[in-house]
Amino acid sequence: MITSVNTPVQGQLSPTCHQPCHQRPDQHLSIWHYRRSGIYYLRVRPRGCSARSLTISLRSTDRQTAMQFSKDILKTLAVFHLDQPEASWDNLRERLKEIAEDALQGHSEDSRGLYMELYDQMSNHLAEATSLGRFNADQQRAIGTGQRVLRAAQERLGGRPEELTGIIGELSCGTSVAPSPSLSVLRSDEPMTFETLSGLYLAERTGNVTATTHKSVTSACRTLSGLLGDLNIKTHTRADMVALKEKVLEGRKPLTSNKLLTQLSTVMGWAVNNGYLDRSFDKGLKIEKGAESTRKPLTQDQVVKIMDHANDLAEDDWKRWALSIGALTGARIGEIYQLTKEDIKQVDDITVIDINKDENGGKTLKNSFSVRQVPLVDGAYGFSLEVFLEWIDANEGRLFKVKEHSFNKPLNEALRKPLGLASGGNQSFHSLRHSITGLMKAAVIPEGIAQAITGHSSGTITYDLYAGSQKLPVRTLHEALVKAFSLVKS
């Protein structure tokens, strides 16, 4: 399947291709969608020119899903002119300079937070694009510089414009910006272990992900490094990867094994895209059957029993209110633990829990989509908003003052107790999150509203990137939850 789109005039020849196609005033791109091993791919190149092209995995075997992702990712790449494989570094540098200069414009107090979130999301999408696609050296350089521009734009919003103005100066005079470490640091004939390779990957990712995510990725890479040992990853074979899979499967559940194999593919793909490896043989290792999550949602009868138990606890027992918040909002246990008195707010005369990120205050979230305000529905499962607010008034600072390990374990035990469940099973506090999602589905709540309540990404760049700063009204979320809880039989 081939289509064509117009692109802006490039202005000069590519340094690696001098074909006439780069000089036409009305440039066209040819776009291919094709399948390989069932997965859809997107390929873009200038029409009539075979020297330069861009290929990106669309990560789906479903045609409709793949086509939507293709459309979305082309829009994102277009912002930085990364959809133009024939663009030279000078072309890309000029576009980066324009973006950096635009980031210097003033913002109102209301819009400042929206732009901060937008820059964060754009940086994440650039990181995702580089992990999925095979970009040339100029494009990789532009992606790295673009991420630096976005971080500097956030610093500028925080009252620190020095880094952003410095980048604009560097881009104006044509010097390199945040150059990547030279690949000659490691000689081409020098062996490289996965431990060394993953160390390079982790060093580049520092600052682009949350501390929690970085810790998780580091742990996975450490496990993989131990299993691969001294293997020279530069000369690895398919047999080496199959042998690794067998080691990964030993003593691990399929879901855990797949997480490790996914991390392996992420690092190996990054290494190929950045010139550390010529190719990788890690594809197709994941387990297709039996890898579903073993977590089970709680039935509504079970949630009713849990809330009956919670409502019988003392009014000053923190477990009563932590269980209630979990059942009524589906918030993650870590999000609940971080709540402060100031996070219980009135918005449009509706009481909400404000789940926010404040790393200086010790608050961290899974991702930018986790930031949200979730209404509390009075009377749901017998919940008393009045008594809850009295407990809030009696507190200062953090609502849950015990150490985190003294919060998570007792809270899970308090959930299992009325159900007679043993620890270590497939139902836990996190199951409340699955349950409220299922309840909203049964109430035919639109997916976008449900995702706003649970703090999930929509999975499409159209909504997550271009409309990511637009939040649904609290009243809309409240009405959806009231409708969902109306299905609960007391």
Short mmCIF file of C-alpha atoms in Angstrom, two decimals:
data_model
loop_
_atom_site.label_atom_id
_atom_site.label_comp_id
_atom_site.label_asym_id
_atom_site.label_seq_id
_atom_site.Cartn_x
_atom_site.Cartn_y
_atom_site.Cartn_z
CA MET A 1 0.00 0.00 0.00
CA ILE A 2 1.58 3.32 -1.11
CA THR A 3 0.40 6.89 -0.58
CA SER A 4 2.00 10.30 -1.13
CA VAL A 5 2.11 13.46 0.92
CA ASN A 6 3.60 16.91 0.32
CA THR A 7 6.53 18.12 2.38
CA PRO A 8 8.14 21.54 2.77
CA VAL A 9 11.00 22.55 0.44
CA GLN A 10 14.27 21.37 1.92
CA GLY A 11 16.51 24.08 0.50
CA GLN A 12 19.64 22.03 -0.12
CA LEU A 13 20.90 18.59 -1.10
CA SER A 14 21.36 15.82 1.39
CA PRO A 15 25.07 15.31 2.11
CA THR A 16 24.71 11.60 1.38
CA CYS A 17 22.41 11.69 -1.66
CA HIS A 18 22.60 14.09 -4.62
CA GLN A 19 19.65 12.79 -6.60
CA PRO A 20 17.45 15.38 -8.37
CA CYS A 21 14.47 14.46 -6.17
CA HIS A 22 15.87 16.66 -3.43
CA GLN A 23 15.79 19.75 -5.60
CA ARG A 24 12.14 19.67 -6.66
CA PRO A 25 10.14 22.61 -5.24
CA ASP A 26 7.14 20.38 -4.59
CA GLN A 27 8.59 17.44 -2.70
CA HIS A 28 6.52 14.26 -2.24
CA LEU A 29 6.97 11.40 0.16
CA SER A 30 6.08 7.80 -0.55
CA ILE A 31 4.61 6.00 2.43
CA TRP A 32 4.49 2.21 2.67
CA HIS A 33 2.62 0.11 5.17
CA TYR A 34 3.71 -3.51 5.17
CA ARG A 35 3.65 -6.56 7.43
CA ARG A 36 6.54 -8.65 8.66
CA SER A 37 5.95 -11.62 10.97
CA GLY A 38 2.40 -10.30 11.38
CA ILE A 39 3.53 -6.86 12.64
CA TYR A 40 2.72 -3.73 10.63
CA TYR A 41 5.54 -1.34 9.71
CA LEU A 42 5.66 2.19 8.32
CA ARG A 43 8.31 3.18 5.76
CA VAL A 44 8.78 6.72 4.42
CA ARG A 45 11.11 7.96 1.65
CA PRO A 46 11.19 10.76 -0.96
CA ARG A 47 9.55 9.67 -4.21
CA GLY A 48 12.07 8.72 -6.86
CA CYS A 49 14.89 8.44 -4.33
CA SER A 50 16.01 5.09 -2.95
CA ALA A 51 19.02 6.32 -0.99
CA ARG A 52 17.25 7.47 2.18
CA SER A 53 14.26 6.10 4.01
CA LEU A 54 12.77 5.77 7.48
CA THR A 55 11.21 2.58 8.88
CA ILE A 56 9.20 2.39 12.12
CA SER A 57 7.51 -0.58 13.75
CA LEU A 58 3.81 0.09 14.41
CA ARG A 59 3.78 -2.58 17.14
CA SER A 60 0.45 -4.10 16.19
CA THR A 61 -0.97 -7.00 14.20
CA ASP A 62 -4.33 -5.20 13.95
CA ARG A 63 -4.56 -3.12 10.78
CA GLN A 64 -6.89 -0.42 12.15
CA THR A 65 -4.75 0.08 15.26
CA ALA A 66 -1.57 0.17 13.20
CA MET A 67 -2.96 2.72 10.73
CA GLN A 68 -4.06 5.03 13.56
CA PHE A 69 -0.63 4.78 15.19
CA SER A 70 0.99 5.46 11.81
CA LYS A 71 -1.09 8.62 11.40
CA ASP A 72 -0.32 9.78 14.93
CA ILE A 73 3.41 9.15 14.83
CA LEU A 74 3.75 10.97 11.50
CA LYS A 75 2.17 14.03 13.14
CA THR A 76 4.60 13.84 16.05
CA LEU A 77 7.65 13.39 13.85
CA ALA A 78 6.48 16.29 11.67
CA VAL A 79 6.81 18.69 14.60
CA PHE A 80 10.58 18.16 14.49
CA HIS A 81 10.73 17.45 10.71
CA LEU A 82 11.74 13.88 11.54
CA ASP A 83 9.24 12.62 8.97
CA GLN A 84 11.60 13.85 6.24
CA PRO A 85 14.38 11.26 5.82
CA GLU A 86 16.16 13.44 3.24
CA ALA A 87 16.49 16.40 5.65
CA SER A 88 20.10 17.29 6.42
CA TRP A 89 21.41 18.26 9.85
CA ASP A 90 21.27 21.93 8.80
CA ASN A 91 17.55 21.57 7.96
CA LEU A 92 16.85 19.85 11.26
CA ARG A 93 18.99 22.35 13.19
CA GLU A 94 16.98 25.27 11.83
CA ARG A 95 13.73 23.61 12.89
CA LEU A 96 15.13 22.90 16.36
CA LYS A 97 16.16 26.55 16.63
CA GLU A 98 12.60 27.64 15.76
CA ILE A 99 11.16 25.33 18.43
CA ALA A 100 13.65 26.60 21.02
CA GLU A 101 12.88 30.24 20.20
CA ASP A 102 9.14 29.56 20.43
CA ALA A 103 9.74 28.12 23.91
CA LEU A 104 11.02 31.53 25.05
CA GLN A 105 7.59 33.14 24.64
CA GLY A 106 5.77 34.21 27.77
CA HIS A 107 3.02 32.15 29.39
CA SER A 108 0.32 33.02 31.87
CA GLU A 109 0.27 31.36 35.27
CA ASP A 110 -2.63 29.18 34.08
CA SER A 111 -0.89 28.00 30.90
CA ARG A 112 2.55 27.47 32.45
CA GLY A 113 1.58 24.13 33.98
CA LEU A 114 0.00 22.98 30.72
CA TYR A 115 3.17 23.71 28.76
CA MET A 116 5.29 21.99 31.40
CA GLU A 117 3.22 18.83 30.93
CA LEU A 118 3.23 19.18 27.12
CA TYR A 119 7.04 19.42 27.00
CA ASP A 120 7.27 16.36 29.25
CA GLN A 121 4.97 14.34 26.99
CA MET A 122 6.76 15.43 23.80
CA SER A 123 10.09 14.34 25.27
CA ASN A 124 8.64 10.95 26.16
CA HIS A 125 7.22 10.52 22.64
CA LEU A 126 10.58 11.37 21.07
CA ALA A 127 12.18 8.71 23.26
CA GLU A 128 9.49 6.24 22.17
CA ALA A 129 9.98 7.09 18.51
CA THR A 130 13.73 6.53 18.62
CA SER A 131 13.24 3.14 20.29
CA LEU A 132 10.79 2.04 17.57
CA GLY A 133 12.31 3.41 14.39
CA ARG A 134 15.58 3.21 12.50
CA PHE A 135 16.74 6.81 12.11
CA ASN A 136 19.86 8.04 10.35
CA ALA A 137 22.68 9.79 12.21
CA ASP A 138 21.31 13.31 11.58
CA GLN A 139 17.86 12.31 12.81
CA GLN A 140 19.26 10.63 15.93
CA ARG A 141 21.25 13.79 16.59
CA ALA A 142 18.10 15.88 16.15
CA ILE A 143 16.11 13.67 18.52
CA GLY A 144 18.78 13.99 21.21
CA THR A 145 18.95 17.75 20.72
CA GLY A 146 15.15 17.98 20.68
CA GLN A 147 14.95 16.23 24.04
CA ARG A 148 17.53 18.66 25.40
CA VAL A 149 15.51 21.61 24.05
CA LEU A 150 12.36 20.31 25.74
CA ARG A 151 14.11 19.85 29.09
CA ALA A 152 15.57 23.35 28.80
CA ALA A 153 12.09 24.71 27.97
CA GLN A 154 10.83 23.21 31.23
CA GLU A 155 13.74 24.83 33.09
CA ARG A 156 12.81 28.15 31.48
CA LEU A 157 9.23 27.79 32.75
CA GLY A 158 10.75 27.31 36.20
CA GLY A 159 12.54 30.65 35.92
CA ARG A 160 15.88 29.30 34.67
CA PRO A 161 16.27 30.36 30.98
CA GLU A 162 20.07 30.04 30.79
CA GLU A 163 20.18 26.54 29.29
CA LEU A 164 17.55 27.33 26.65
CA THR A 165 19.25 30.55 25.52
CA GLY A 166 22.56 28.69 25.44
CA ILE A 167 21.11 26.03 23.14
CA ILE A 168 19.67 28.71 20.85
CA GLY A 169 23.14 30.27 20.63
CA GLU A 170 24.73 26.92 19.79
CA LEU A 171 22.09 26.18 17.16
CA SER A 172 22.50 29.66 15.67
CA CYS A 173 26.23 29.29 15.12
CA GLY A 174 25.90 25.71 13.90
CA THR A 175 27.99 24.03 16.60
CA SER A 176 27.04 20.62 17.85
CA VAL A 177 24.53 20.43 20.67
CA ALA A 178 24.86 17.79 23.34
CA PRO A 179 26.86 15.47 21.10
CA SER A 180 26.49 11.79 21.76
CA PRO A 181 29.56 9.97 23.08
CA SER A 182 31.78 9.00 20.16
CA LEU A 183 31.30 5.45 19.06
CA SER A 184 35.09 5.26 18.78
CA VAL A 185 35.26 5.19 22.58
CA LEU A 186 34.66 1.47 22.13
CA ARG A 187 36.73 0.09 19.27
CA SER A 188 34.71 -1.85 16.72
CA ASP A 189 36.78 -4.95 17.43
CA GLU A 190 36.54 -4.63 21.21
CA PRO A 191 34.14 -7.13 22.83
CA MET A 192 31.11 -5.71 24.62
CA THR A 193 29.03 -7.45 27.27
CA PHE A 194 25.36 -6.75 27.82
CA GLU A 195 26.32 -5.21 31.15
CA THR A 196 28.41 -2.59 29.34
CA LEU A 197 25.76 -2.03 26.68
CA SER A 198 22.92 -1.64 29.18
CA GLY A 199 25.10 0.77 31.17
CA LEU A 200 25.33 3.03 28.12
CA TYR A 201 21.57 2.76 27.62
CA LEU A 202 20.81 3.60 31.26
CA ALA A 203 23.19 6.57 31.21
CA GLU A 204 21.32 8.06 28.25
CA ARG A 205 17.91 7.45 29.83
CA THR A 206 18.82 9.17 33.11
CA GLY A 207 16.66 12.28 33.48
CA ASN A 208 14.10 11.10 30.91
CA VAL A 209 12.25 8.72 33.22
CA THR A 210 11.09 8.77 36.82
CA ALA A 211 13.33 7.43 39.56
CA THR A 212 10.97 4.48 40.05
CA THR A 213 11.07 3.54 36.36
CA HIS A 214 14.85 3.92 36.25
CA LYS A 215 15.19 1.62 39.25
CA SER A 216 12.94 -0.99 37.63
CA VAL A 217 14.84 -0.88 34.31
CA THR A 218 18.18 -1.06 36.13
CA SER A 219 17.02 -4.15 38.02
CA ALA A 220 15.89 -5.87 34.80
CA CYS A 221 19.17 -5.05 33.04
CA ARG A 222 21.14 -6.37 36.01
CA THR A 223 19.25 -9.67 35.82
CA LEU A 224 19.83 -9.96 32.08
CA SER A 225 23.52 -9.10 32.48
CA GLY A 226 23.91 -11.91 35.00
CA LEU A 227 22.24 -14.40 32.66
CA LEU A 228 24.28 -13.35 29.60
CA GLY A 229 27.58 -13.20 31.49
CA ASP A 230 30.67 -12.52 29.36
CA LEU A 231 28.95 -13.09 26.02
CA ASN A 232 30.23 -10.63 23.39
CA ILE A 233 26.92 -9.03 22.47
CA LYS A 234 28.44 -7.62 19.25
CA THR A 235 28.79 -11.11 17.81
CA HIS A 236 25.75 -12.75 19.40
CA THR A 237 23.69 -15.25 17.43
CA ARG A 238 20.07 -16.33 17.40
CA ALA A 239 21.14 -19.42 19.33
CA ASP A 240 22.52 -17.17 22.09
CA MET A 241 19.17 -15.41 22.39
CA VAL A 242 17.21 -18.68 22.44
CA ALA A 243 19.53 -19.95 25.17
CA LEU A 244 18.93 -16.75 27.12
CA LYS A 245 15.18 -17.24 26.85
CA GLU A 246 15.51 -20.71 28.40
CA LYS A 247 17.46 -19.22 31.32
CA VAL A 248 14.90 -16.43 31.77
CA LEU A 249 12.05 -18.96 31.95
CA GLU A 250 13.70 -20.96 34.74
CA GLY A 251 11.72 -20.33 37.94
CA ARG A 252 9.82 -17.33 36.57
CA LYS A 253 6.21 -16.87 35.59
CA PRO A 254 5.50 -16.14 31.90
CA LEU A 255 4.46 -12.56 32.66
CA THR A 256 7.71 -11.86 34.54
CA SER A 257 9.74 -13.55 31.80
CA ASN A 258 8.09 -11.41 29.13
CA LYS A 259 8.92 -8.23 31.04
CA LEU A 260 12.60 -9.19 31.03
CA LEU A 261 12.52 -10.13 27.34
CA THR A 262 10.78 -6.84 26.52
CA GLN A 263 13.54 -4.94 28.32
CA LEU A 264 16.11 -6.95 26.38
CA SER A 265 14.47 -5.92 23.08
CA THR A 266 14.35 -2.28 24.16
CA VAL A 267 18.09 -2.16 24.91
CA MET A 268 19.04 -4.15 21.80
CA GLY A 269 16.85 -1.99 19.55
CA TRP A 270 18.40 1.15 21.04
CA ALA A 271 21.88 -0.29 20.45
CA VAL A 272 21.15 -0.99 16.77
CA ASN A 273 19.63 2.46 16.24
CA ASN A 274 22.64 4.14 17.85
CA GLY A 275 25.33 2.16 16.05
CA TYR A 276 26.56 -0.01 18.91
CA LEU A 277 25.32 -3.19 17.20
CA ASP A 278 24.95 -4.04 13.52
CA ARG A 279 21.89 -6.18 14.16
CA SER A 280 20.00 -8.00 16.89
CA PHE A 281 18.46 -11.47 17.06
CA ASP A 282 16.08 -10.86 19.97
CA LYS A 283 12.79 -10.74 18.02
CA GLY A 284 10.06 -13.30 18.63
CA LEU A 285 11.29 -14.49 22.03
CA LYS A 286 8.26 -13.48 24.07
CA ILE A 287 5.80 -16.10 25.28
CA GLU A 288 2.43 -15.81 23.56
CA LYS A 289 0.42 -18.25 25.69
CA GLY A 290 0.05 -18.18 29.45
CA ALA A 291 1.60 -14.73 29.78
CA GLU A 292 -1.57 -12.98 30.82
CA SER A 293 -1.52 -11.17 34.15
CA THR A 294 -2.48 -13.44 37.03
CA ARG A 295 -4.02 -10.52 38.89
CA LYS A 296 -7.74 -10.96 39.26
CA PRO A 297 -10.27 -8.21 39.85
CA LEU A 298 -12.43 -8.39 42.92
CA THR A 299 -16.09 -9.12 42.31
CA GLN A 300 -18.56 -6.46 43.36
CA ASP A 301 -19.74 -8.76 46.16
CA GLN A 302 -16.16 -8.91 47.40
CA VAL A 303 -15.76 -5.12 47.23
CA VAL A 304 -19.00 -4.73 49.21
CA LYS A 305 -17.61 -7.06 51.91
CA ILE A 306 -14.36 -5.10 52.03
CA MET A 307 -16.20 -1.80 52.39
CA ASP A 308 -18.55 -3.22 55.02
CA HIS A 309 -15.44 -4.18 56.96
CA ALA A 310 -13.84 -0.76 56.39
CA ASN A 311 -16.97 1.11 57.49
CA ASP A 312 -16.92 -0.83 60.78
CA LEU A 313 -13.36 0.26 61.58
CA ALA A 314 -12.76 3.16 63.97
CA GLU A 315 -13.16 6.62 62.49
CA ASP A 316 -9.51 7.42 63.23
CA ASP A 317 -8.16 4.18 61.73
CA TRP A 318 -6.13 5.08 58.63
CA LYS A 319 -6.86 1.68 57.07
CA ARG A 320 -10.57 2.57 56.91
CA TRP A 321 -9.90 5.56 54.71
CA ALA A 322 -7.14 4.01 52.60
CA LEU A 323 -9.45 1.11 51.73
CA SER A 324 -12.28 3.54 50.97
CA ILE A 325 -10.15 5.68 48.66
CA GLY A 326 -8.96 2.57 46.82
CA ALA A 327 -12.48 1.20 46.34
CA LEU A 328 -14.01 4.55 45.30
CA THR A 329 -11.25 5.83 42.99
CA GLY A 330 -9.13 2.89 41.85
CA ALA A 331 -6.02 4.85 42.84
CA ARG A 332 -2.74 2.95 43.06
CA ILE A 333 -1.54 2.08 46.56
CA GLY A 334 1.52 4.31 46.13
CA GLU A 335 -0.64 7.24 45.02
CA ILE A 336 -2.81 6.89 48.12
CA TYR A 337 0.18 6.64 50.45
CA GLN A 338 1.53 10.00 49.21
CA LEU A 339 -1.70 11.97 49.80
CA THR A 340 -1.59 15.02 52.06
CA LYS A 341 -4.31 17.07 53.71
CA GLU A 342 -3.90 19.66 50.95
CA ASP A 343 -4.68 17.00 48.32
CA ILE A 344 -8.29 16.68 49.50
CA LYS A 345 -9.96 19.57 47.68
CA GLN A 346 -13.27 21.06 46.65
CA VAL A 347 -13.62 21.57 42.89
CA ASP A 348 -16.96 22.83 41.60
CA ASP A 349 -18.47 21.90 44.99
CA ILE A 350 -17.25 18.31 44.55
CA THR A 351 -14.72 16.70 46.91
CA VAL A 352 -11.77 15.24 45.02
CA ILE A 353 -8.45 13.62 45.76
CA ASP A 354 -5.73 15.51 43.89
CA ILE A 355 -3.10 13.02 42.73
CA ASN A 356 -0.06 15.09 41.84
CA LYS A 357 3.71 14.97 41.48
CA ASP A 358 6.09 16.85 43.74
CA GLU A 359 9.52 15.23 43.62
CA ASN A 360 10.97 17.80 46.02
CA GLY A 361 8.29 16.78 48.50
CA GLY A 362 8.92 13.08 47.95
CA LYS A 363 5.96 12.47 45.61
CA THR A 364 6.50 10.42 42.47
CA LEU A 365 4.03 9.03 39.95
CA LYS A 366 4.15 6.27 37.36
CA ASN A 367 3.90 8.73 34.45
CA SER A 368 2.43 12.08 33.43
CA PHE A 369 -1.01 10.53 32.83
CA SER A 370 -1.19 9.64 36.54
CA VAL A 371 -1.69 13.31 37.45
CA ARG A 372 -5.43 13.72 37.96
CA GLN A 373 -8.29 14.73 40.26
CA VAL A 374 -10.74 11.97 41.14
CA PRO A 375 -14.13 12.74 42.76
CA LEU A 376 -15.29 10.96 45.91
CA VAL A 377 -18.92 9.80 45.66
CA ASP A 378 -20.74 10.14 48.97
CA GLY A 379 -22.68 6.99 49.89
CA ALA A 380 -20.89 4.64 47.47
CA TYR A 381 -20.48 1.29 49.29
CA GLY A 382 -21.74 3.06 52.43
CA PHE A 383 -18.87 5.59 52.38
CA SER A 384 -19.53 8.64 54.57
CA LEU A 385 -17.98 11.75 53.06
CA GLU A 386 -18.85 13.77 56.17
CA VAL A 387 -16.96 11.44 58.53
CA PHE A 388 -14.05 11.26 56.09
CA LEU A 389 -13.72 15.06 55.98
CA GLU A 390 -13.78 15.17 59.78
CA TRP A 391 -10.82 12.79 59.77
CA ILE A 392 -9.07 15.01 57.21
CA ASP A 393 -9.63 18.10 59.37
CA ALA A 394 -8.03 16.33 62.32
CA ASN A 395 -4.85 15.65 60.32
CA GLU A 396 -1.95 17.79 59.16
CA GLY A 397 0.53 17.10 56.40
CA ARG A 398 0.68 13.53 55.13
CA LEU A 399 -2.51 11.58 55.76
CA PHE A 400 -0.72 8.27 56.21
CA LYS A 401 2.24 8.80 58.50
CA VAL A 402 3.50 5.22 58.88
CA LYS A 403 6.52 4.00 56.92
CA GLU A 404 5.67 2.73 53.43
CA HIS A 405 6.36 -0.92 54.26
CA SER A 406 4.10 -0.51 57.31
CA PHE A 407 1.40 0.85 55.01
CA ASN A 408 1.38 -1.58 52.08
CA LYS A 409 1.44 -4.90 53.94
CA PRO A 410 -1.17 -4.06 56.65
CA LEU A 411 -3.45 -2.53 54.01
CA ASN A 412 -3.34 -5.67 51.87
CA GLU A 413 -4.00 -7.76 54.99
CA ALA A 414 -6.98 -5.53 55.86
CA LEU A 415 -8.36 -6.15 52.37
CA ARG A 416 -7.93 -9.93 52.52
CA LYS A 417 -9.26 -10.38 56.07
CA PRO A 418 -13.02 -10.00 55.37
CA LEU A 419 -12.66 -12.22 52.30
CA GLY A 420 -10.73 -14.96 54.07
CA LEU A 421 -7.93 -14.79 51.48
CA ALA A 422 -4.40 -15.96 52.14
CA SER A 423 -1.46 -13.74 51.27
CA GLY A 424 0.41 -14.44 48.06
CA GLY A 425 -2.71 -15.05 46.00
CA ASN A 426 -3.80 -13.32 42.81
CA GLN A 427 -6.05 -10.78 44.52
CA SER A 428 -4.57 -7.80 46.33
CA PHE A 429 -5.15 -4.09 46.87
CA HIS A 430 -4.35 -3.53 43.19
CA SER A 431 -7.38 -5.68 42.35
CA LEU A 432 -9.59 -2.76 43.45
CA ARG A 433 -8.22 -0.88 40.45
CA HIS A 434 -9.32 -3.67 38.11
CA SER A 435 -12.72 -3.81 39.81
CA ILE A 436 -13.62 -0.15 39.36
CA THR A 437 -12.48 -0.34 35.74
CA GLY A 438 -14.81 -3.29 35.20
CA LEU A 439 -17.65 -1.47 36.96
CA MET A 440 -17.27 1.55 34.68
CA LYS A 441 -17.24 -0.73 31.66
CA ALA A 442 -20.47 -2.36 32.84
CA ALA A 443 -21.99 1.11 33.21
CA VAL A 444 -20.96 1.90 29.59
CA ILE A 445 -18.74 4.79 30.70
CA PRO A 446 -16.78 6.14 27.69
CA GLU A 447 -13.21 4.89 27.65
CA GLY A 448 -11.72 8.38 27.71
CA ILE A 449 -13.57 9.21 30.94
CA ALA A 450 -12.57 5.91 32.55
CA GLN A 451 -8.93 6.54 31.63
CA ALA A 452 -9.10 10.03 33.14
CA ILE A 453 -10.34 8.50 36.41
CA THR A 454 -7.76 5.71 36.60
CA GLY A 455 -4.86 7.75 35.20
CA HIS A 456 -4.21 5.69 32.10
CA SER A 457 -2.87 6.77 28.73
CA SER A 458 -5.29 6.52 25.82
CA GLY A 459 -2.54 4.86 23.80
CA THR A 460 -2.90 7.31 20.89
CA ILE A 461 -0.70 10.30 20.18
CA THR A 462 -3.75 12.27 19.00
CA TYR A 463 -5.11 12.40 22.55
CA ASP A 464 -2.00 11.86 24.66
CA LEU A 465 0.27 14.37 22.93
CA TYR A 466 -1.83 16.93 21.11
CA ALA A 467 -4.70 16.99 23.63
CA GLY A 468 -2.74 15.83 26.66
CA SER A 469 -3.06 19.16 28.47
CA GLN A 470 -6.85 19.15 28.22
CA LYS A 471 -8.42 17.69 31.36
CA LEU A 472 -12.02 16.52 31.60
CA PRO A 473 -14.22 18.53 33.98
CA VAL A 474 -14.46 17.10 37.50
CA ARG A 475 -18.25 17.17 37.22
CA THR A 476 -18.08 14.88 34.18
CA LEU A 477 -15.96 12.39 36.13
CA HIS A 478 -18.30 12.63 39.13
CA GLU A 479 -21.38 11.91 37.03
CA ALA A 480 -19.65 8.89 35.49
CA LEU A 481 -18.75 7.45 38.89
CA VAL A 482 -22.25 8.06 40.27
CA LYS A 483 -23.63 6.13 37.29
CA ALA A 484 -21.16 3.29 37.84
CA PHE A 485 -21.82 2.98 41.57
CA SER A 486 -25.56 2.92 40.93
CA LEU A 487 -25.03 -0.62 39.61
CA VAL A 488 -23.74 -1.84 42.98
CA LYS A 489 -26.22 -3.90 44.96
CA SER A 490 -25.94 -3.18 48.66
#
